Short mmCIF file of C-alpha atoms in Angstrom, two decimals:
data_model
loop_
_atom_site.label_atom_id
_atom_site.label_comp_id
_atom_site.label_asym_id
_atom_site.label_seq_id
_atom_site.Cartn_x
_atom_site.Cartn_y
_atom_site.Cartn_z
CA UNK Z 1 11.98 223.36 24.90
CA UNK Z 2 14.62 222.59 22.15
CA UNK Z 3 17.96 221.42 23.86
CA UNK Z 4 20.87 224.14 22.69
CA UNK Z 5 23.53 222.25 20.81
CA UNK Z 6 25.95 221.44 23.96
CA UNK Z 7 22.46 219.61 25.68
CA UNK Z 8 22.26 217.70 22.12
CA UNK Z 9 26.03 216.72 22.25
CA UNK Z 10 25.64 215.19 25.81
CA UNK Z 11 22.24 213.23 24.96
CA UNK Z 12 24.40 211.79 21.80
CA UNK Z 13 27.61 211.10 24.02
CA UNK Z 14 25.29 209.12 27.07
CA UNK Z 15 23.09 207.21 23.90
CA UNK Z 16 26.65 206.03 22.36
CA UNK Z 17 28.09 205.42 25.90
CA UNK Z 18 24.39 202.74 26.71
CA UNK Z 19 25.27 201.66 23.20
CA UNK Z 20 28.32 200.46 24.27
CA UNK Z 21 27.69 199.26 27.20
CA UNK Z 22 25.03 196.73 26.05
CA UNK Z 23 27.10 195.62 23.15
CA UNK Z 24 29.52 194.41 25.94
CA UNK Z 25 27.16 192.95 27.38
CA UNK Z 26 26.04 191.12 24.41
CA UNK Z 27 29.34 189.86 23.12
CA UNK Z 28 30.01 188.42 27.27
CA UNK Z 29 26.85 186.55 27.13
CA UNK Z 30 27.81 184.88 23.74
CA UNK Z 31 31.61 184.11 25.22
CA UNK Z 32 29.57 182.67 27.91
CA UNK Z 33 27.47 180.35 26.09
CA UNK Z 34 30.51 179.51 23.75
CA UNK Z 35 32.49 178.10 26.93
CA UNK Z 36 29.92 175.45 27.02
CA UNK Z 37 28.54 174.94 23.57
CA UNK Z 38 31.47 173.42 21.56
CA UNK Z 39 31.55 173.87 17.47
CA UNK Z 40 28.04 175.52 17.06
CA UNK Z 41 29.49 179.24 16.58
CA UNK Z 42 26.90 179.96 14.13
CA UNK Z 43 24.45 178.19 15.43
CA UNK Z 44 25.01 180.34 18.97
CA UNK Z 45 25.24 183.55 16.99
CA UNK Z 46 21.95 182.92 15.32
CA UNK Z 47 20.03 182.11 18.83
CA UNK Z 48 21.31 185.43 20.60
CA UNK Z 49 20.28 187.36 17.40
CA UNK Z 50 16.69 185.92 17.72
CA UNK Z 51 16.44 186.62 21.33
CA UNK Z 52 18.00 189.95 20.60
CA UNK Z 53 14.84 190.98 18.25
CA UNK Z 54 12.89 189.68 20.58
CA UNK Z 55 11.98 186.72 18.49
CA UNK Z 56 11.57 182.79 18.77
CA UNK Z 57 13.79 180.16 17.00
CA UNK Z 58 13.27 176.91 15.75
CA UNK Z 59 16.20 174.37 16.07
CA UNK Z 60 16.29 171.59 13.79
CA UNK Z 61 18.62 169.10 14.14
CA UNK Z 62 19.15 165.05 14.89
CA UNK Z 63 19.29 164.44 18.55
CA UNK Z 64 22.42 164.54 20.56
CA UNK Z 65 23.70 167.69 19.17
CA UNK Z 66 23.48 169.87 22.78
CA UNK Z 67 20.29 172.10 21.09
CA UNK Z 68 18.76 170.96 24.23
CA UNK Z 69 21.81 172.32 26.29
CA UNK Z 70 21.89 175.06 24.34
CA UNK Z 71 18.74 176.08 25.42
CA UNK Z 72 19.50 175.53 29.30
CA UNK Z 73 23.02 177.15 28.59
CA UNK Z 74 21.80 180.32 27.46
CA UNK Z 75 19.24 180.59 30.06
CA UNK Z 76 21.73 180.77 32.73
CA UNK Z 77 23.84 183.51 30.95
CA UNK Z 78 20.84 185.29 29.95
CA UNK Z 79 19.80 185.96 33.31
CA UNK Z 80 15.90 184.60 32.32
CA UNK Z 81 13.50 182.41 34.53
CA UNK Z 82 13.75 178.84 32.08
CA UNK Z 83 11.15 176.07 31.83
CA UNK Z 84 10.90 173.37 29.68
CA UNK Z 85 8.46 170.91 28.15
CA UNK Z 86 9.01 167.69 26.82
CA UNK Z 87 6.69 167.41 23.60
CA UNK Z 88 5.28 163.81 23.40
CA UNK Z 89 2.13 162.18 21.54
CA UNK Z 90 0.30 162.59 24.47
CA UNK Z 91 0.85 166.14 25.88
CA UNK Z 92 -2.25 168.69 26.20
CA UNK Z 93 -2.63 172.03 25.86
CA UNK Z 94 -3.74 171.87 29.38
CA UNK Z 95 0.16 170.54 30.24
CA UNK Z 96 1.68 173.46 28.79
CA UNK Z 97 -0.94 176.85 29.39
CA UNK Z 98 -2.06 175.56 32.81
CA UNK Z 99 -5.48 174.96 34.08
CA UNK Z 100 -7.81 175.51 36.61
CA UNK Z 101 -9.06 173.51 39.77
CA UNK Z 102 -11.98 173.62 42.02
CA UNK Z 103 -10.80 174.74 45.56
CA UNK Z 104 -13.18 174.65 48.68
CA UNK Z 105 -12.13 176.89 51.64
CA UNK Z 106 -12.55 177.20 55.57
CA UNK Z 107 -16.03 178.58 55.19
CA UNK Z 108 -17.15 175.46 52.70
CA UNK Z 109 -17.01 178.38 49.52
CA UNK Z 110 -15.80 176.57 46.28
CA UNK Z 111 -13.96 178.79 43.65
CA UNK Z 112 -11.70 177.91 40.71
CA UNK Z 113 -7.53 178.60 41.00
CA UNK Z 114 -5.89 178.97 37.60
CA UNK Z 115 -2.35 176.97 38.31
CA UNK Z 116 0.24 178.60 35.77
CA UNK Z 117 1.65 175.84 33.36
CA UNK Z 118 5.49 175.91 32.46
CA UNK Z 119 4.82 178.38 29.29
CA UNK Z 120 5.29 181.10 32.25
CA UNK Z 121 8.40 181.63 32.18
CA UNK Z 122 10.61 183.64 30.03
CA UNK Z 123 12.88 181.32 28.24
CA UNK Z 124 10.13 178.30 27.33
CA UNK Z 125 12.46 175.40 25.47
CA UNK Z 126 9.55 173.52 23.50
CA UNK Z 127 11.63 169.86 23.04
CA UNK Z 128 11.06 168.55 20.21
CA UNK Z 129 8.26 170.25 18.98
CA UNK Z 130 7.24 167.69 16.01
CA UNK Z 131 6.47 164.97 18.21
CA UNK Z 132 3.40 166.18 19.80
CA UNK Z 133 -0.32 166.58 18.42
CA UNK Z 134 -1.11 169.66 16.24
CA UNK Z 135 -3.76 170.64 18.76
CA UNK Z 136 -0.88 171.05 21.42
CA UNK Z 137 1.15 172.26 19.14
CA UNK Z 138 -1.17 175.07 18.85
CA UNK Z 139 -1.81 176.26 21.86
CA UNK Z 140 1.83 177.62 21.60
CA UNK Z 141 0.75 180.03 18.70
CA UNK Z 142 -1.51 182.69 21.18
CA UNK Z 143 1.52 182.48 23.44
CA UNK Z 144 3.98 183.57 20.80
CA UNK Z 145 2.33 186.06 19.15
CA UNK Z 146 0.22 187.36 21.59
CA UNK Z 147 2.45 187.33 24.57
CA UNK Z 148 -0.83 186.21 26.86
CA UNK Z 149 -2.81 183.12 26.98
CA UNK Z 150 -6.47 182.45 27.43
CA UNK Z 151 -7.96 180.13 30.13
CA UNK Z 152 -11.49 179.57 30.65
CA UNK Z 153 -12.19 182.77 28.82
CA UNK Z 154 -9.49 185.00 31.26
CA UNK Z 155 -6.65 186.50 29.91
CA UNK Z 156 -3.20 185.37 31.79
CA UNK Z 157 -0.26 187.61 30.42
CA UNK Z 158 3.21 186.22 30.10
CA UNK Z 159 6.24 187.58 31.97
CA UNK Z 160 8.24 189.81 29.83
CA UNK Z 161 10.81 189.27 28.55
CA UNK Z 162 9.52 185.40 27.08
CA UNK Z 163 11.11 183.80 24.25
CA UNK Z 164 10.50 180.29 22.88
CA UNK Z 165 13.67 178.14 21.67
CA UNK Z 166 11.80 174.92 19.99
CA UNK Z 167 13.63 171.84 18.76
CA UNK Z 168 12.61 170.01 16.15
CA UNK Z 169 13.76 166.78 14.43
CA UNK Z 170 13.98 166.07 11.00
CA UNK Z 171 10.60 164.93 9.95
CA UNK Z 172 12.00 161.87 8.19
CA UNK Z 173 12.11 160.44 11.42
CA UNK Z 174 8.91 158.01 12.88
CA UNK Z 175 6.33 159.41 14.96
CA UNK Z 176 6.72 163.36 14.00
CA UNK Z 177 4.04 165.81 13.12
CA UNK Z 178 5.05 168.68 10.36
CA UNK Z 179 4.04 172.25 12.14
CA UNK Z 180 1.34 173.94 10.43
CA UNK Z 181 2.65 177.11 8.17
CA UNK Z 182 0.63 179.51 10.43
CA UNK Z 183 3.32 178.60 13.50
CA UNK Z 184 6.06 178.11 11.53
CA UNK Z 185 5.95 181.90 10.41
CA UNK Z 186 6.23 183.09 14.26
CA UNK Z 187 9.25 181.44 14.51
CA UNK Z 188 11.62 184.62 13.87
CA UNK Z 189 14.38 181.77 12.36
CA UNK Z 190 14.74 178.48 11.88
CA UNK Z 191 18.60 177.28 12.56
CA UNK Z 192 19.99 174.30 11.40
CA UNK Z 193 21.95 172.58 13.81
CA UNK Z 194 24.93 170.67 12.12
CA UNK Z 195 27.37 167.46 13.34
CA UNK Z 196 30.38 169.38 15.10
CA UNK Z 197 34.02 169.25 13.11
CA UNK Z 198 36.29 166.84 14.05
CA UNK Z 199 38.23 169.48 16.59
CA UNK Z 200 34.99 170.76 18.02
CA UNK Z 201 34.46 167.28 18.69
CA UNK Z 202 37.26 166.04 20.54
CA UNK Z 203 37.00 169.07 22.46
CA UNK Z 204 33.78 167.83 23.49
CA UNK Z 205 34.89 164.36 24.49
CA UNK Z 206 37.88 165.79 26.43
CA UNK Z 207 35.35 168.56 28.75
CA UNK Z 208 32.46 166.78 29.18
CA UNK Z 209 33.76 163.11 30.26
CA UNK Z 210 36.01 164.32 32.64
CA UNK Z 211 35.96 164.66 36.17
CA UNK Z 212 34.86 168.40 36.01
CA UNK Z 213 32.53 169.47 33.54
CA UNK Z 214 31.94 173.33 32.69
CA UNK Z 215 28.98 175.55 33.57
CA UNK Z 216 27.89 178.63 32.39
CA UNK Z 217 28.19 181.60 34.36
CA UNK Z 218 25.86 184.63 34.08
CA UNK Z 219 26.87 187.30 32.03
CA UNK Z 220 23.49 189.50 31.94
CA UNK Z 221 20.17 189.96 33.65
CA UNK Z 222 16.31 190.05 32.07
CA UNK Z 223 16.59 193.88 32.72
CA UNK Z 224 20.24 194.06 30.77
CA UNK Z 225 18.20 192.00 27.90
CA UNK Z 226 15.47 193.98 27.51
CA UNK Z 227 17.68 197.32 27.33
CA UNK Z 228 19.02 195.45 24.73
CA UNK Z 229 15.82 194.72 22.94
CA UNK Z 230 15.01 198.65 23.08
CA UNK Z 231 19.01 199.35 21.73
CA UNK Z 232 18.15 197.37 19.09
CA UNK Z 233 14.96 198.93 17.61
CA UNK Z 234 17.06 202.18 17.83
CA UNK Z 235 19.29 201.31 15.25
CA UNK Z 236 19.66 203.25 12.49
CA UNK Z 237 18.78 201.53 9.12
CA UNK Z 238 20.10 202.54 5.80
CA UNK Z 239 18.31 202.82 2.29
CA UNK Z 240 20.64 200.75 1.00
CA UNK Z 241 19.89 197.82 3.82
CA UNK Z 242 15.93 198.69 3.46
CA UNK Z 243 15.56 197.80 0.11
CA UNK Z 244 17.70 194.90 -0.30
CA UNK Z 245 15.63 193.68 2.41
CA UNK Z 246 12.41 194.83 0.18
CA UNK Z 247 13.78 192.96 -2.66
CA UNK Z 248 14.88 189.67 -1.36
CA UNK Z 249 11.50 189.47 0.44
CA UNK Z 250 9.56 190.33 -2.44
CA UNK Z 251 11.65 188.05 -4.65
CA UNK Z 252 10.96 184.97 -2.33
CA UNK Z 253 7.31 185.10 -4.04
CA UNK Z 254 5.47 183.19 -6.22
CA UNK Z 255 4.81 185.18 -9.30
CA UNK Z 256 8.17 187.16 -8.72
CA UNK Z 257 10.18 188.57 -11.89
CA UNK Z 258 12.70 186.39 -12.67
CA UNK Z 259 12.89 182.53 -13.71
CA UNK Z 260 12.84 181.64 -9.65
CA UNK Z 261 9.34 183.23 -9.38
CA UNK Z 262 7.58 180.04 -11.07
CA UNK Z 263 9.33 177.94 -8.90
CA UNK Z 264 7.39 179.03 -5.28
CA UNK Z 265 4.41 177.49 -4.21
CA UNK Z 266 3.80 179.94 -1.78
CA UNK Z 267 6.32 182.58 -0.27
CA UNK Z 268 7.17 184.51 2.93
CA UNK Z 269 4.88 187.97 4.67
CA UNK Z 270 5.25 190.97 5.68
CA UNK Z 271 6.37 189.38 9.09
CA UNK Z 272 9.79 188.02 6.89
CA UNK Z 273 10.58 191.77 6.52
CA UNK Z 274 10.11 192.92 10.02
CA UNK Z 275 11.86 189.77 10.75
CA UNK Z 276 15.39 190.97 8.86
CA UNK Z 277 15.00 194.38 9.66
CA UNK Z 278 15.11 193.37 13.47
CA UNK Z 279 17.54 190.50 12.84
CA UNK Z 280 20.30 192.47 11.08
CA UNK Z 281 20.57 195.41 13.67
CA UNK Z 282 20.87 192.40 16.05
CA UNK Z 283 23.78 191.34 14.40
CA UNK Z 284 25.46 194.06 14.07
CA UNK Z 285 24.89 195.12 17.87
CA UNK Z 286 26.30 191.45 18.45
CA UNK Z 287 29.41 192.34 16.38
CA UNK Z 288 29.81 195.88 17.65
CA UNK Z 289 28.78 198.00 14.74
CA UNK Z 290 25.77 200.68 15.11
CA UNK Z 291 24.04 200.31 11.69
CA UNK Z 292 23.40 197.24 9.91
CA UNK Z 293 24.84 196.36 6.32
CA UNK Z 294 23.16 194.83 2.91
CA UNK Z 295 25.78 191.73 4.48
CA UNK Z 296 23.93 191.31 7.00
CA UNK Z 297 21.08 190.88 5.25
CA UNK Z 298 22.35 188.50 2.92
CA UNK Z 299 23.99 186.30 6.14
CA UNK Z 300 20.19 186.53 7.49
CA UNK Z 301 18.46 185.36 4.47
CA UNK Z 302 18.44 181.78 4.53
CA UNK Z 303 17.57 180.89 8.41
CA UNK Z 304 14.77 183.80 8.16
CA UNK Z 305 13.03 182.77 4.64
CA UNK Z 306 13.52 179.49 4.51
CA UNK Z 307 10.64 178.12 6.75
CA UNK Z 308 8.17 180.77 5.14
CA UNK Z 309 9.19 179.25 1.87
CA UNK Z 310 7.57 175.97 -0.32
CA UNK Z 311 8.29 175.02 -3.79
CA UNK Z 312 5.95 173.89 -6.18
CA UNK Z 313 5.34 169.88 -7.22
CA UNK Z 314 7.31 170.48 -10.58
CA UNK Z 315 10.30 172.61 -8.88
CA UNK Z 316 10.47 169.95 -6.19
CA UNK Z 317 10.69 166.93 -9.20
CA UNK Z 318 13.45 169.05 -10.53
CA UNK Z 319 15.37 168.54 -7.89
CA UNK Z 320 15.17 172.56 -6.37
CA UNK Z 321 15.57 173.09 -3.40
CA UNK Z 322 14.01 176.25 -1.30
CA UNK Z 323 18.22 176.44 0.23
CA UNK Z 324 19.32 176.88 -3.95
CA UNK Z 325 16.37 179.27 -4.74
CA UNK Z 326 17.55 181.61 -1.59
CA UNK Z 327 21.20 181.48 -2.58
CA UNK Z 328 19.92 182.40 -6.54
CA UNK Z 329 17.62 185.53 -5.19
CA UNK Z 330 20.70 186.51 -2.37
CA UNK Z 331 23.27 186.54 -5.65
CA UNK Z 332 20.82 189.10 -7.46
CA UNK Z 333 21.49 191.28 -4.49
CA UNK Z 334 25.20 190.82 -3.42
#
């Protein structure tokens, strides 16, 4: 049955009226998390996004820079169940999927329990990611694309919605293992976390070395999130937006027209382009628009491609640098 054109109007009016409603949502829950995380607007803006698609994020930063609290902050407003493992040289992938243990009942049966590790739950903060072993660092990578892990040879799904906020420090720092390219590119962003301005700063000193310190509030549930996450896939995309994002993909590889193109060792996948294409109707959901510009593409770019990006030896000596190359193919566009 075709709905007459009245039945169309109403469907349109209730979708805009949902529309609405979660994009209040979504701007609450980042005035929530800004209440407590001073000086990191973009940085904030850029996490929501990711959970938003439906993505993980990788934080890099030096410690001390609330990414941590960041983490905690916006599982409170979020509404999600929140674990959190400390990476360390000596963590196994046994301390973070869970594993099984020999039980003997009343009747003298023994069976094996599988006890859950903290990877179910659905806001996992990996802290600092770098320092532990690439074998640990690995069993991550099932979780995050698959949305299930394996034990034993059984399957144990994830709770839904489940997200994974990792921070990283810069790998000039002792005792820090690079993550392999293969994780790297199911991390929907990498975000650089900078040193606050000098306001932003003396805000913090004032709030949190007082007698009262603020806490975040929540300003939407795992049900409100994932309503989100549908609203979001919704969005209506543009030619315009769809091939900038075809071209500054594209671009971003080695053997590429242009003089950039010699200077990639290897470049981002098809996973880069779903990526933006979730990313930017994110944003503009966050900033209360319906349909995503070439803008937002360009203010995705950088935290999207640069992690699926490597120069080559030469490039490298000439003192490139994979943020300069992204700004270069971004200016072709804009």
């Amino acid at each position: 049955m075709v709905p007459s054109g009245e039945n169309l109007e109403k469907l349109e009016d209730m979708i805009v009226r949902a529309a609405e409603t979660t994009a209040s949502h979504v701007r609450a829950a980042r005035a929530a998390v800004g209440t407590v995380i001073f000086g990191q607007d973009r940085v904030v803006e850029h996490a929501i996004i990711t959970i938003l698609s439906g993505g993980h994020a990788l934080l890099v930063g030096v410690p001390g820079l609330a990414k941590t609290k960041l983490v905690d902050t916006m599982g409170t407003v979020l509404g999600l169940d929140a674990k959190r493992i400390q990476f360390t040289p000596d963590l196994m992938p046994s301390d973070i999927l869970g594993s099984e243990v020999l039980e003997e009942n009343a009747g003298g049966k023994r069976s094996f329990r599988f006890i859950p590790g903290p990877v179910f739950g659905q806001l996992l903060m990996a802290d600092e990611i770098n320092r532990a072993s690439p074998r640990t660092q690995s069993a991550l990578l099932q979780a995050m694309q698959e949305q299930h892990v394996t034990v034993a040879g059984v399957r144990h799904d994830l709770p839904k919605p489940f997200h994974v906020l990792a921070t990283q420090n810069p790998l000039e720092q002792e005792g820090t293992y690079p993550l392999p390219e293969a994780q790297l590119d199911r991390f929907l962003m990498e975000i650089d976390v900078d040193y606050p301005d000098i306001d932003a700063e003396r805000k913090i000193l004032f709030d949190t070395t007082g007698a009262e310190q603020g806490t975040a509030k929540p300003a939407m549930s795992a049900d409100d999130l994932m309503a989100a996450q549908r609203l979001v896939r919704r969005l209506p995309v543009g030619e315009s937006v769809v091939e900038a994002i075809l071209a500054l993909v594209r671009s971003a590889r080695p053997g590429a027209e242009g003089p950039d193109g010699k200077l990639i060792a290897w470049g981002p996948s098809p996973r880069a382009s779903q990526a933006l294409m979730l990313a930017v109707r994110a944003r503009a959901l966050l900033e209360g628009r319906y349909a995503p510009s070439v803008d937002d593409v360009l203010a995705l770019a950088e935290p999207i491609l640069k992690h699926r990006m490597a120069l080559t030896f030469a490039a490298r000596a000439d003192g490139e640098t994979v943020p300069g190359v992204i700004g270069r193919l971004k200016g072709r566009i804009g």
